[in-house]
């Protein structure tokens, strides 16, 4: 099945009530907010990147892509114990990067932003391309660390879908 970037964008736009690409972003980690023009540029780039990843996977005969999550020490312990991504105490949506390099950048930035010296962990999970299209595209700008493209599991039900597919495709893996 061919899934183009525009189809991914339309689905995400529809799931978000028609406003995800108009500037209504999930609050960013560092409290930074992109301007409307930055939002449009990075959202367009994100849609293109996700569409290309999905198309490349399907061209290889694979129906999955790999997502990456940077986790605090407490969340990492929970993932190791349960084998799943669970909503945190604040129920803030889980965010996943599309590349290990972006997850690594978050691993370096988050302790600084949260004022801690604790080491964050990186986890990967394969999810079906169908589930990937149910995740909402987003961008985040972190001072001194750049702008990142990522997917957000907007509800516990979607996060559960990520976990179910990840389990079927080899589980959640901790990376160095």
Protein backbone atom coordinates (compact mmCIF):
# COMPACT_ATOMS: atom_id res chain seq x y z
CA UNK A 1 0.00 0.00 0.00
CA UNK A 2 1.43 3.38 -1.02
CA UNK A 3 0.98 6.07 1.60
CA UNK A 4 2.08 9.49 0.44
CA UNK A 5 3.07 12.37 2.69
CA UNK A 6 -0.12 14.23 1.87
CA UNK A 7 -2.29 11.27 2.93
CA UNK A 8 -0.41 11.08 6.23
CA UNK A 9 -0.85 14.81 6.74
CA UNK A 10 -4.56 14.70 5.93
CA UNK A 11 -5.17 11.86 8.38
CA UNK A 12 -3.27 13.62 11.15
CA UNK A 13 -5.08 16.87 10.39
CA UNK A 14 -8.45 15.12 10.52
CA UNK A 15 -7.64 13.29 13.77
CA UNK A 16 -6.62 16.57 15.41
CA UNK A 17 -9.90 18.25 14.60
CA UNK A 18 -8.44 20.13 11.67
CA UNK A 19 -6.03 22.32 13.60
CA UNK A 20 -2.71 20.52 14.05
CA UNK A 21 -0.97 22.30 11.18
CA UNK A 22 -2.48 25.71 11.88
CA UNK A 23 -0.27 26.44 14.87
CA UNK A 24 -2.08 24.49 17.62
CA UNK A 25 0.77 22.30 18.81
CA UNK A 26 1.04 20.06 21.83
CA UNK A 27 2.97 22.13 24.40
CA UNK A 28 6.67 21.65 23.70
CA UNK A 29 9.02 20.14 26.27
CA UNK A 30 11.16 23.24 26.71
CA UNK A 31 8.28 25.69 26.69
CA UNK A 32 9.39 27.10 23.35
CA UNK A 33 6.80 27.81 20.70
CA UNK A 34 7.59 28.03 17.01
CA UNK A 35 6.30 30.98 15.04
CA UNK A 36 3.53 30.29 12.52
CA UNK A 37 6.01 30.43 9.64
CA UNK A 38 8.42 28.03 11.40
CA UNK A 39 5.49 25.76 12.23
CA UNK A 40 4.41 25.55 8.58
CA UNK A 41 7.95 24.85 7.37
CA UNK A 42 8.71 22.15 9.94
CA UNK A 43 5.25 20.57 9.66
CA UNK A 44 5.67 20.30 5.91
CA UNK A 45 9.15 18.79 6.36
CA UNK A 46 7.78 16.39 8.97
CA UNK A 47 4.97 15.17 6.72
CA UNK A 48 7.52 14.63 3.95
CA UNK A 49 9.93 12.75 6.24
CA UNK A 50 7.21 10.46 7.63
CA UNK A 51 5.81 9.77 4.16
CA UNK A 52 9.28 8.92 2.87
CA UNK A 53 9.93 6.56 5.80
CA UNK A 54 6.65 4.75 5.27
CA UNK A 55 7.18 4.49 1.52
CA UNK A 56 10.75 3.23 1.96
CA UNK A 57 9.60 0.58 4.45
CA UNK A 58 6.88 -0.62 2.11
CA UNK A 59 9.30 -0.65 -0.85
CA UNK A 60 11.46 -3.07 1.20
CA UNK A 61 8.39 -5.23 1.78
CA UNK A 62 8.13 -4.14 5.41
CA UNK A 63 4.95 -2.85 7.01
CA UNK A 64 6.64 -1.11 9.94
CA UNK A 65 8.86 1.82 10.89
CA UNK A 66 11.01 2.26 13.99
CA UNK A 67 10.19 4.92 16.56
CA UNK A 68 12.51 6.16 19.31
CA UNK A 69 11.66 7.43 22.80
CA UNK A 70 13.93 9.27 25.22
CA UNK A 71 12.89 8.36 28.77
CA UNK A 72 13.67 9.78 32.21
CA UNK A 73 15.24 7.38 34.71
CA UNK A 74 11.82 6.76 36.33
CA UNK A 75 10.12 6.13 33.00
CA UNK A 76 13.00 3.92 31.84
CA UNK A 77 12.62 1.76 34.97
CA UNK A 78 8.89 1.48 34.27
CA UNK A 79 9.48 0.46 30.64
CA UNK A 80 12.02 -2.16 31.72
CA UNK A 81 9.58 -3.53 34.34
CA UNK A 82 6.43 -3.56 32.20
CA UNK A 83 7.72 -3.83 28.64
CA UNK A 84 5.35 -1.07 27.50
CA UNK A 85 5.11 2.70 27.20
CA UNK A 86 2.59 3.94 29.77
CA UNK A 87 1.06 7.36 30.31
CA UNK A 88 2.89 9.29 32.99
CA UNK A 89 1.29 10.84 36.06
CA UNK A 90 0.43 14.01 34.12
CA UNK A 91 -1.09 12.01 31.21
CA UNK A 92 0.99 14.17 28.84
CA UNK A 93 0.99 12.46 25.42
CA UNK A 94 4.01 10.28 24.64
CA UNK A 95 6.35 11.63 21.99
CA UNK A 96 8.50 9.53 19.65
CA UNK A 97 11.24 10.67 17.30
CA UNK A 98 11.78 9.14 13.89
CA UNK A 99 15.56 8.92 14.18
CA UNK A 100 18.05 7.71 16.75
CA UNK A 101 19.99 10.97 16.26
CA UNK A 102 16.98 13.05 17.38
CA UNK A 103 16.41 10.75 20.38
CA UNK A 104 20.09 11.18 21.27
CA UNK A 105 19.74 14.98 21.03
CA UNK A 106 16.74 14.82 23.38
CA UNK A 107 18.81 12.59 25.70
CA UNK A 108 21.36 15.40 25.94
CA UNK A 109 18.85 18.29 26.16
CA UNK A 110 16.29 17.00 28.67
CA UNK A 111 18.53 16.78 31.75
CA UNK A 112 19.68 20.34 31.08
CA UNK A 113 16.09 21.57 30.68
CA UNK A 114 14.95 19.76 33.82
CA UNK A 115 17.98 20.81 35.87
CA UNK A 116 19.23 17.33 36.63
CA UNK A 117 22.39 15.34 36.04
CA UNK A 118 20.51 12.05 35.70
CA UNK A 119 21.04 10.04 32.52
CA UNK A 120 18.06 9.55 30.24
CA UNK A 121 17.64 6.30 28.28
CA UNK A 122 16.66 5.68 24.68
CA UNK A 123 14.21 2.98 23.62
CA UNK A 124 13.13 1.85 20.16
CA UNK A 125 9.97 0.14 19.02
CA UNK A 126 8.76 -1.00 15.65
CA UNK A 127 5.19 -0.05 14.80
CA UNK A 128 3.12 -0.77 11.75
CA UNK A 129 2.91 1.92 9.12
CA UNK A 130 -0.85 1.98 9.75
CA UNK A 131 -0.29 2.82 13.43
CA UNK A 132 2.32 5.42 12.47
CA UNK A 133 -0.33 7.30 10.51
CA UNK A 134 -2.50 7.48 13.67
CA UNK A 135 0.23 9.38 15.54
CA UNK A 136 0.18 13.15 15.28
CA UNK A 137 3.10 14.99 13.71
CA UNK A 138 4.65 17.72 15.81
CA UNK A 139 7.72 19.89 16.13
CA UNK A 140 9.66 21.16 19.12
CA UNK A 141 12.32 23.80 19.34
CA UNK A 142 14.72 23.49 22.27
CA UNK A 143 17.11 26.39 22.88
CA UNK A 144 20.72 25.51 22.01
CA UNK A 145 19.65 22.08 20.70
CA UNK A 146 17.61 22.77 17.55
CA UNK A 147 14.20 21.88 16.20
CA UNK A 148 12.98 18.29 16.33
CA UNK A 149 10.35 16.40 14.40
CA UNK A 150 8.38 13.76 16.28
CA UNK A 151 5.14 11.78 16.53
CA UNK A 152 2.74 12.10 19.43
CA UNK A 153 0.45 9.34 20.69
CA UNK A 154 -2.47 11.68 21.50
CA UNK A 155 -4.59 9.30 23.58
CA UNK A 156 -4.11 6.24 25.80
CA UNK A 157 -5.89 4.16 23.13
CA UNK A 158 -3.38 5.16 20.46
CA UNK A 159 -0.50 4.57 22.88
CA UNK A 160 -1.94 1.11 23.54
CA UNK A 161 -1.94 0.47 19.77
CA UNK A 162 1.75 1.42 19.71
CA UNK A 163 2.44 -1.07 22.51
CA UNK A 164 0.44 -3.89 20.92
CA UNK A 165 2.19 -3.49 17.56
CA UNK A 166 5.60 -3.07 19.18
CA UNK A 167 5.09 -6.35 21.07
CA UNK A 168 4.13 -8.15 17.84
CA UNK A 169 7.15 -6.70 16.03
CA UNK A 170 9.84 -7.62 18.56
CA UNK A 171 9.05 -5.53 21.63
CA UNK A 172 10.55 -2.38 23.03
CA UNK A 173 14.35 -2.35 22.97
CA UNK A 174 16.71 -0.27 25.09
CA UNK A 175 19.51 1.28 23.06
CA UNK A 176 22.97 2.52 24.11
